[in-house]
Amino acid sequence: MSYKTLLPLALLLLLLPACRAMKIKEAETAYQAGRYTQAAGLYDKLYRSTSRKDIEKKAFFAFKAAENYRLARNIQRAQSAYLAARNYQYPDTILQLRIAQMQQITAQNRDWSKGFQEYLSLVPNDYFALLGVESFAQIQKLRDNPYRLHVRLARELNSSKSDFGGAFTPDGKSFYFSSARNRNPELENSPVTGEKPNDLYYIAQDAQGKWSKADSVSGGVNTFADEGMPCITPDGASLYYTYAESDELYDRTAKIFRSSKSGEGGWSQGSEIKIWEDSLKMAAHPTVSSSGKTLYFVSEGGYGGKDIYTIPVEEIGSSTPTNMGESINTRGDEISPFMVGDSTLYFASNGRIGLGGYDIYKAELQSSGEWQVHHLGSPINSAQDDYGIVFNPVPAKEFLAEGYFSSSRSDARGYPHLFSFKQYAIVTRLEGYVYDREEYPISGAILRIVSEHSPEDPMMVSSKEDGYYSIDLEGETNYIILAGAPNYLNQYAQFRTDPATEDATYQVDFQLASRIRSEVFQDIYYEFDKATLREESLRDLEAMVKILKENPDVSVEISSHADRKGSDAYNLALSNRRAQSVIDYLSSQGIALTRLRPQGYGKSRPRVITAKLHTLYPELPEGTNLDEAFILQQTEEMQAICDQLNRRTEFTVIE
């Protein structure tokens, strides 16, 4: 059912007492003039004073109140009023769309796409309903944080009232913004917002980088009207802002005013810049390109509700602004443009796939002249209204970018507040695990990382309970890492990071040898019945050379062990020769013989099953001594495994 099937407003007025008819006319006049909070309140009173039996009027007043609350961005009250209109069977199908939109913003219904789908069954191919369905389908992607942003409520700026919009001075040391915090009793609440009129405020940094408390902008900028959404030119000489008067006799029209710098921190009285020949056509949300040559702003009469337009600054008043076209503007509203350079535009829209309400988008100018638009994702965007992003022209060194944006996400009243964002630099990360030689994690191992750029100031990190560690490094840098832990030998590693053009992670694991227990060479092999080392033994022996060179204070015993086969004398002699073979190799690699002691034990020291060996061979209980009596009780297959485990070469720290 369409609006045409509703009881016409004029007929409704004829059927009501004169006093009540005047109330309706007053409410409708306020709505037409853009005084949405006033209109919502009037329609709300009409709704509450109407008998429940008068279902049609009850539904009409509830819907009109809801529409005005929505336009005033009081989403909670808008949703309640829309639901009341549904309870009283408001007949227009647009109600279904509005309820779905409110559910998306408030997220009270996890599957809010169903409301949009139901509306599509009534109005196929509706633009905004299709947006809702597609937004839900892409919800996980939209919630990603592709720009590595950290967001927080900017307590240094906000009050209990609305705080929004913003502009940095060119040096990044002052920030201007809009706020309704003025408590002047002479100021009446705005019929548009229900708050005191917005004024411009600013904060400034001291020599230590600490922000001052917010103070109102001095000079002739702030008046009894609304001033908001400031923009400061790149040379710092001019301040553009939105100016809007509320008058009972005239429709509210936003205009762009300009003020000039006058003295330290002061500004001259603002004056209107004539954007349009038609004085009643709105112009708001000004921003200037980094060159200072182009003004971007918001107005109506384009592709949808509000669109973004441009005009050369030198041609203001003498030429007609240009609509930025369909690659930027939609059938919804586009607001709060902000330029970075001359080819990157940030803006907010409620006419694109998004999380709900207004979301913030980034548009990049292509060589074709078209703009490629990207959703900024979470946490910049939320289900509530998000808009007015601005960047600090001089971000702190540790950030790629930082600035502020406005959002109503934290206020049930729908009041916007300022949030700060910081985009962290490209991350070059070193991570890994520290294990013992049986591959069990070592907790509390200390890793010292020495950079070629600051060798006298090593970085330090410790391993967690699972042996994991991580630390961020610089790109294109040589590093030396020393890993150590109590009762373990040290281990070194060297590596170089690549140039930091994108996030990169380097993994370096450490396997530390014990100082207090014997360690088994895992892969030492000899020719059968000989003491000659086989080629495949070199890898483990090279690791031993590295350990000894990295721990020059350590002396070790190299011990060799045999299985139960053969006589004691024969096995003892063979194991002594095999231990000496390892000593000879280590000596040939530069390890002093004074640090090495060979020892053959024959079959006198059967192996004891460790937790790791029990994991590999569940049939062998942890702590079991693999002596001949135990082995003879096993199957032939398990006997062979036990004999193999007993044939081993170990090293033990002795000093």
PDB file of C-alpha atoms in Angstrom, residues 100-266:
ATOM      1  CA  ALA A 100      14.461  -3.273   9.030  1.00  0.00           C
ATOM      2  CA  GLN A 101      16.773  -0.263   8.872  1.00  0.00           C
ATOM      3  CA  MET A 102      16.340   0.345  12.588  1.00  0.00           C
ATOM      4  CA  GLN A 103      17.069  -3.321  13.335  1.00  0.00           C
ATOM      5  CA  GLN A 104      20.268  -3.075  11.315  1.00  0.00           C
ATOM      6  CA  ILE A 105      21.434  -0.013  13.254  1.00  0.00           C
ATOM      7  CA  THR A 106      20.457  -1.261  16.716  1.00  0.00           C
ATOM      8  CA  ALA A 107      21.441  -4.882  15.959  1.00  0.00           C
ATOM      9  CA  GLN A 108      18.582  -6.109  18.151  1.00  0.00           C
ATOM     10  CA  ASN A 109      17.741  -8.747  15.570  1.00  0.00           C
ATOM     11  CA  ARG A 110      20.753 -10.869  14.653  1.00  0.00           C
ATOM     12  CA  ASP A 111      19.291 -11.729  11.283  1.00  0.00           C
ATOM     13  CA  TRP A 112      18.060  -8.261  10.366  1.00  0.00           C
ATOM     14  CA  SER A 113      18.238  -9.146   6.681  1.00  0.00           C
ATOM     15  CA  LYS A 114      14.863 -10.901   7.014  1.00  0.00           C
ATOM     16  CA  GLY A 115      13.141  -7.539   7.407  1.00  0.00           C
ATOM     17  CA  PHE A 116      14.663  -6.323   4.155  1.00  0.00           C
ATOM     18  CA  GLN A 117      13.724  -9.573   2.416  1.00  0.00           C
ATOM     19  CA  GLU A 118      10.134  -9.204   3.578  1.00  0.00           C
ATOM     20  CA  TYR A 119      10.048  -5.673   2.190  1.00  0.00           C
ATOM     21  CA  LEU A 120      11.452  -6.907  -1.132  1.00  0.00           C
ATOM     22  CA  SER A 121       8.550  -9.343  -1.361  1.00  0.00           C
ATOM     23  CA  LEU A 122       6.275  -6.283  -1.225  1.00  0.00           C
ATOM     24  CA  VAL A 123       8.415  -3.865  -3.252  1.00  0.00           C
ATOM     25  CA  PRO A 124      10.715  -5.898  -5.517  1.00  0.00           C
ATOM     26  CA  ASN A 125      14.102  -4.395  -6.460  1.00  0.00           C
ATOM     27  CA  ASP A 126      13.890  -1.593  -3.905  1.00  0.00           C
ATOM     28  CA  TYR A 127      17.337   0.033  -3.790  1.00  0.00           C
ATOM     29  CA  PHE A 128      17.636   0.342  -0.020  1.00  0.00           C
ATOM     30  CA  ALA A 129      16.210  -3.102   0.724  1.00  0.00           C
ATOM     31  CA  LEU A 130      18.687  -4.680  -1.687  1.00  0.00           C
ATOM     32  CA  LEU A 131      21.454  -2.766   0.087  1.00  0.00           C
ATOM     33  CA  GLY A 132      20.317  -4.205   3.405  1.00  0.00           C
ATOM     34  CA  VAL A 133      20.306  -7.788   2.138  1.00  0.00           C
ATOM     35  CA  GLU A 134      23.733  -7.446   0.513  1.00  0.00           C
ATOM     36  CA  SER A 135      25.168  -5.700   3.576  1.00  0.00           C
ATOM     37  CA  PHE A 136      24.105  -8.639   5.733  1.00  0.00           C
ATOM     38  CA  ALA A 137      25.640 -11.081   3.245  1.00  0.00           C
ATOM     39  CA  GLN A 138      28.969  -9.245   3.518  1.00  0.00           C
ATOM     40  CA  ILE A 139      28.802  -8.606   7.268  1.00  0.00           C
ATOM     41  CA  GLN A 140      31.963 -10.560   8.149  1.00  0.00           C
ATOM     42  CA  LYS A 141      34.007  -8.830   5.456  1.00  0.00           C
ATOM     43  CA  LEU A 142      32.671  -5.432   6.535  1.00  0.00           C
ATOM     44  CA  ARG A 143      33.683  -6.141  10.128  1.00  0.00           C
ATOM     45  CA  ASP A 144      37.297  -6.795   9.163  1.00  0.00           C
ATOM     46  CA  ASN A 145      39.999  -4.317  10.174  1.00  0.00           C
ATOM     47  CA  PRO A 146      42.009  -4.139   6.921  1.00  0.00           C
ATOM     48  CA  TYR A 147      43.859  -0.966   7.906  1.00  0.00           C
ATOM     49  CA  ARG A 148      45.077  -2.126  11.359  1.00  0.00           C
ATOM     50  CA  LEU A 149      43.283   0.703  13.140  1.00  0.00           C
ATOM     51  CA  HIS A 150      42.993   1.232  16.877  1.00  0.00           C
ATOM     52  CA  VAL A 151      39.923   3.241  17.903  1.00  0.00           C
ATOM     53  CA  ARG A 152      38.981   4.764  21.259  1.00  0.00           C
ATOM     54  CA  LEU A 153      36.536   7.327  22.623  1.00  0.00           C
ATOM     55  CA  ALA A 154      38.378  10.676  22.680  1.00  0.00           C
ATOM     56  CA  ARG A 155      37.751  11.650  26.288  1.00  0.00           C
ATOM     57  CA  GLU A 156      39.955  14.712  25.900  1.00  0.00           C
ATOM     58  CA  LEU A 157      37.338  16.152  23.539  1.00  0.00           C
ATOM     59  CA  ASN A 158      33.924  14.870  24.511  1.00  0.00           C
ATOM     60  CA  SER A 159      31.215  16.169  26.801  1.00  0.00           C
ATOM     61  CA  SER A 160      27.825  14.751  27.804  1.00  0.00           C
ATOM     62  CA  LYS A 161      26.312  16.485  24.770  1.00  0.00           C
ATOM     63  CA  SER A 162      26.906  16.103  21.045  1.00  0.00           C
ATOM     64  CA  ASP A 163      30.527  16.462  19.916  1.00  0.00           C
ATOM     65  CA  PHE A 164      31.349  15.917  16.262  1.00  0.00           C
ATOM     66  CA  GLY A 165      33.121  17.107  13.135  1.00  0.00           C
ATOM     67  CA  GLY A 166      36.644  18.375  13.256  1.00  0.00           C
ATOM     68  CA  ALA A 167      39.672  19.942  11.626  1.00  0.00           C
ATOM     69  CA  PHE A 168      43.382  20.011  12.418  1.00  0.00           C
ATOM     70  CA  THR A 169      45.530  23.051  11.932  1.00  0.00           C
ATOM     71  CA  PRO A 170      48.302  22.490   9.339  1.00  0.00           C
ATOM     72  CA  ASP A 171      50.903  21.814  12.045  1.00  0.00           C
ATOM     73  CA  GLY A 172      48.656  19.243  13.750  1.00  0.00           C
ATOM     74  CA  LYS A 173      48.980  21.040  17.083  1.00  0.00           C
ATOM     75  CA  SER A 174      45.392  22.296  17.339  1.00  0.00           C
ATOM     76  CA  PHE A 175      42.087  20.590  16.661  1.00  0.00           C
ATOM     77  CA  TYR A 176      38.750  22.326  16.072  1.00  0.00           C
ATOM     78  CA  PHE A 177      35.381  20.607  16.457  1.00  0.00           C
ATOM     79  CA  SER A 178      31.644  21.146  16.978  1.00  0.00           C
ATOM     80  CA  SER A 179      29.856  20.730  20.295  1.00  0.00           C
ATOM     81  CA  ALA A 180      26.472  21.381  21.905  1.00  0.00           C
ATOM     82  CA  ARG A 181      28.030  21.698  25.381  1.00  0.00           C
ATOM     83  CA  ASN A 182      27.239  25.426  25.759  1.00  0.00           C
ATOM     84  CA  ARG A 183      25.122  25.902  28.913  1.00  0.00           C
ATOM     85  CA  ASN A 184      24.272  29.549  28.349  1.00  0.00           C
ATOM     86  CA  PRO A 185      20.703  29.915  29.746  1.00  0.00           C
ATOM     87  CA  GLU A 186      19.973  32.552  27.124  1.00  0.00           C
ATOM     88  CA  LEU A 187      20.360  29.965  24.387  1.00  0.00           C
ATOM     89  CA  GLU A 188      17.227  27.996  23.556  1.00  0.00           C
ATOM     90  CA  ASN A 189      17.428  24.367  22.581  1.00  0.00           C
ATOM     91  CA  SER A 190      17.555  23.763  18.859  1.00  0.00           C
ATOM     92  CA  PRO A 191      14.245  22.525  17.404  1.00  0.00           C
ATOM     93  CA  VAL A 192      16.329  20.383  15.070  1.00  0.00           C
ATOM     94  CA  THR A 193      18.503  18.512  17.567  1.00  0.00           C
ATOM     95  CA  GLY A 194      16.816  19.216  20.902  1.00  0.00           C
ATOM     96  CA  GLU A 195      20.160  20.406  22.298  1.00  0.00           C
ATOM     97  CA  LYS A 196      21.772  23.802  22.669  1.00  0.00           C
ATOM     98  CA  PRO A 197      23.012  25.198  19.346  1.00  0.00           C
ATOM     99  CA  ASN A 198      26.373  23.820  18.271  1.00  0.00           C
ATOM    100  CA  ASP A 199      29.431  26.037  18.637  1.00  0.00           C
ATOM    101  CA  LEU A 200      33.037  25.596  17.570  1.00  0.00           C
ATOM    102  CA  TYR A 201      35.640  24.574  20.154  1.00  0.00           C
ATOM    103  CA  TYR A 202      39.314  23.698  19.992  1.00  0.00           C
ATOM    104  CA  ILE A 203      42.116  22.000  21.894  1.00  0.00           C
ATOM    105  CA  ALA A 204      45.837  22.714  21.550  1.00  0.00           C
ATOM    106  CA  GLN A 205      49.048  20.827  22.296  1.00  0.00           C
ATOM    107  CA  ASP A 206      51.720  22.163  24.609  1.00  0.00           C
ATOM    108  CA  ALA A 207      55.467  21.707  24.112  1.00  0.00           C
ATOM    109  CA  GLN A 208      55.288  18.217  25.643  1.00  0.00           C
ATOM    110  CA  GLY A 209      52.490  17.172  23.281  1.00  0.00           C
ATOM    111  CA  LYS A 210      49.781  17.224  25.944  1.00  0.00           C
ATOM    112  CA  TRP A 211      46.337  18.401  24.830  1.00  0.00           C
ATOM    113  CA  SER A 212      44.677  21.308  26.609  1.00  0.00           C
ATOM    114  CA  LYS A 213      41.089  21.317  27.794  1.00  0.00           C
ATOM    115  CA  ALA A 214      38.521  22.273  25.168  1.00  0.00           C
ATOM    116  CA  ASP A 215      37.769  25.981  24.854  1.00  0.00           C
ATOM    117  CA  SER A 216      35.328  27.864  22.634  1.00  0.00           C
ATOM    118  CA  VAL A 217      36.749  29.533  19.540  1.00  0.00           C
ATOM    119  CA  SER A 218      37.267  33.228  20.209  1.00  0.00           C
ATOM    120  CA  GLY A 219      36.302  36.046  17.889  1.00  0.00           C
ATOM    121  CA  GLY A 220      33.056  36.329  15.990  1.00  0.00           C
ATOM    122  CA  VAL A 221      32.555  32.747  14.880  1.00  0.00           C
ATOM    123  CA  ASN A 222      30.136  31.432  17.499  1.00  0.00           C
ATOM    124  CA  THR A 223      26.640  32.946  17.521  1.00  0.00           C
ATOM    125  CA  PHE A 224      23.121  32.017  18.607  1.00  0.00           C
ATOM    126  CA  ALA A 225      22.875  29.846  15.475  1.00  0.00           C
ATOM    127  CA  ASP A 226      24.466  26.435  14.842  1.00  0.00           C
ATOM    128  CA  GLU A 227      28.125  26.376  13.813  1.00  0.00           C
ATOM    129  CA  GLY A 228      29.697  23.041  12.986  1.00  0.00           C
ATOM    130  CA  MET A 229      31.816  20.782  10.758  1.00  0.00           C
ATOM    131  CA  PRO A 230      34.856  23.101  10.553  1.00  0.00           C
ATOM    132  CA  CYS A 231      37.618  22.993   7.965  1.00  0.00           C
ATOM    133  CA  ILE A 232      40.917  24.887   8.088  1.00  0.00           C
ATOM    134  CA  THR A 233      42.738  25.726   4.857  1.00  0.00           C
ATOM    135  CA  PRO A 234      46.242  24.306   4.273  1.00  0.00           C
ATOM    136  CA  ASP A 235      47.834  27.701   4.933  1.00  0.00           C
ATOM    137  CA  GLY A 236      45.959  27.980   8.241  1.00  0.00           C
ATOM    138  CA  ALA A 237      44.599  31.404   7.290  1.00  0.00           C
ATOM    139  CA  SER A 238      40.920  30.573   6.750  1.00  0.00           C
ATOM    140  CA  LEU A 239      38.286  28.637   8.645  1.00  0.00           C
ATOM    141  CA  TYR A 240      35.290  27.251   6.749  1.00  0.00           C
ATOM    142  CA  TYR A 241      32.319  25.886   8.667  1.00  0.00           C
ATOM    143  CA  THR A 242      28.610  25.103   8.402  1.00  0.00           C
ATOM    144  CA  TYR A 243      26.210  27.750   9.679  1.00  0.00           C
ATOM    145  CA  ALA A 244      22.503  27.032  10.200  1.00  0.00           C
ATOM    146  CA  GLU A 245      19.815  29.208  11.740  1.00  0.00           C
ATOM    147  CA  SER A 246      16.576  27.941  13.230  1.00  0.00           C
ATOM    148  CA  ASP A 247      13.677  30.279  12.602  1.00  0.00           C
ATOM    149  CA  GLU A 248       9.988  29.631  13.219  1.00  0.00           C
ATOM    150  CA  LEU A 249       9.106  31.638  10.097  1.00  0.00           C
ATOM    151  CA  TYR A 250      11.562  30.132   7.613  1.00  0.00           C
ATOM    152  CA  ASP A 251      12.783  26.694   6.641  1.00  0.00           C
ATOM    153  CA  ARG A 252      16.169  25.855   8.110  1.00  0.00           C
ATOM    154  CA  THR A 253      18.907  26.198   5.486  1.00  0.00           C
ATOM    155  CA  ALA A 254      22.553  25.340   6.066  1.00  0.00           C
ATOM    156  CA  LYS A 255      25.172  27.656   4.615  1.00  0.00           C
ATOM    157  CA  ILE A 256      28.950  27.717   4.438  1.00  0.00           C
ATOM    158  CA  PHE A 257      30.683  30.537   6.283  1.00  0.00           C
ATOM    159  CA  ARG A 258      34.303  31.615   6.193  1.00  0.00           C
ATOM    160  CA  SER A 259      36.374  33.281   8.906  1.00  0.00           C
ATOM    161  CA  SER A 260      39.911  34.654   8.747  1.00  0.00           C
ATOM    162  CA  LYS A 261      42.714  34.256  11.242  1.00  0.00           C
ATOM    163  CA  SER A 262      42.987  37.283  13.506  1.00  0.00           C
ATOM    164  CA  GLY A 263      45.786  37.223  16.025  1.00  0.00           C
ATOM    165  CA  GLU A 264      46.998  34.350  18.167  1.00  0.00           C
ATOM    166  CA  GLY A 265      44.214  31.753  18.250  1.00  0.00           C
ATOM    167  CA  GLY A 266      41.456  34.187  17.288  1.00  0.00           C
TER     168      GLY A 266
END
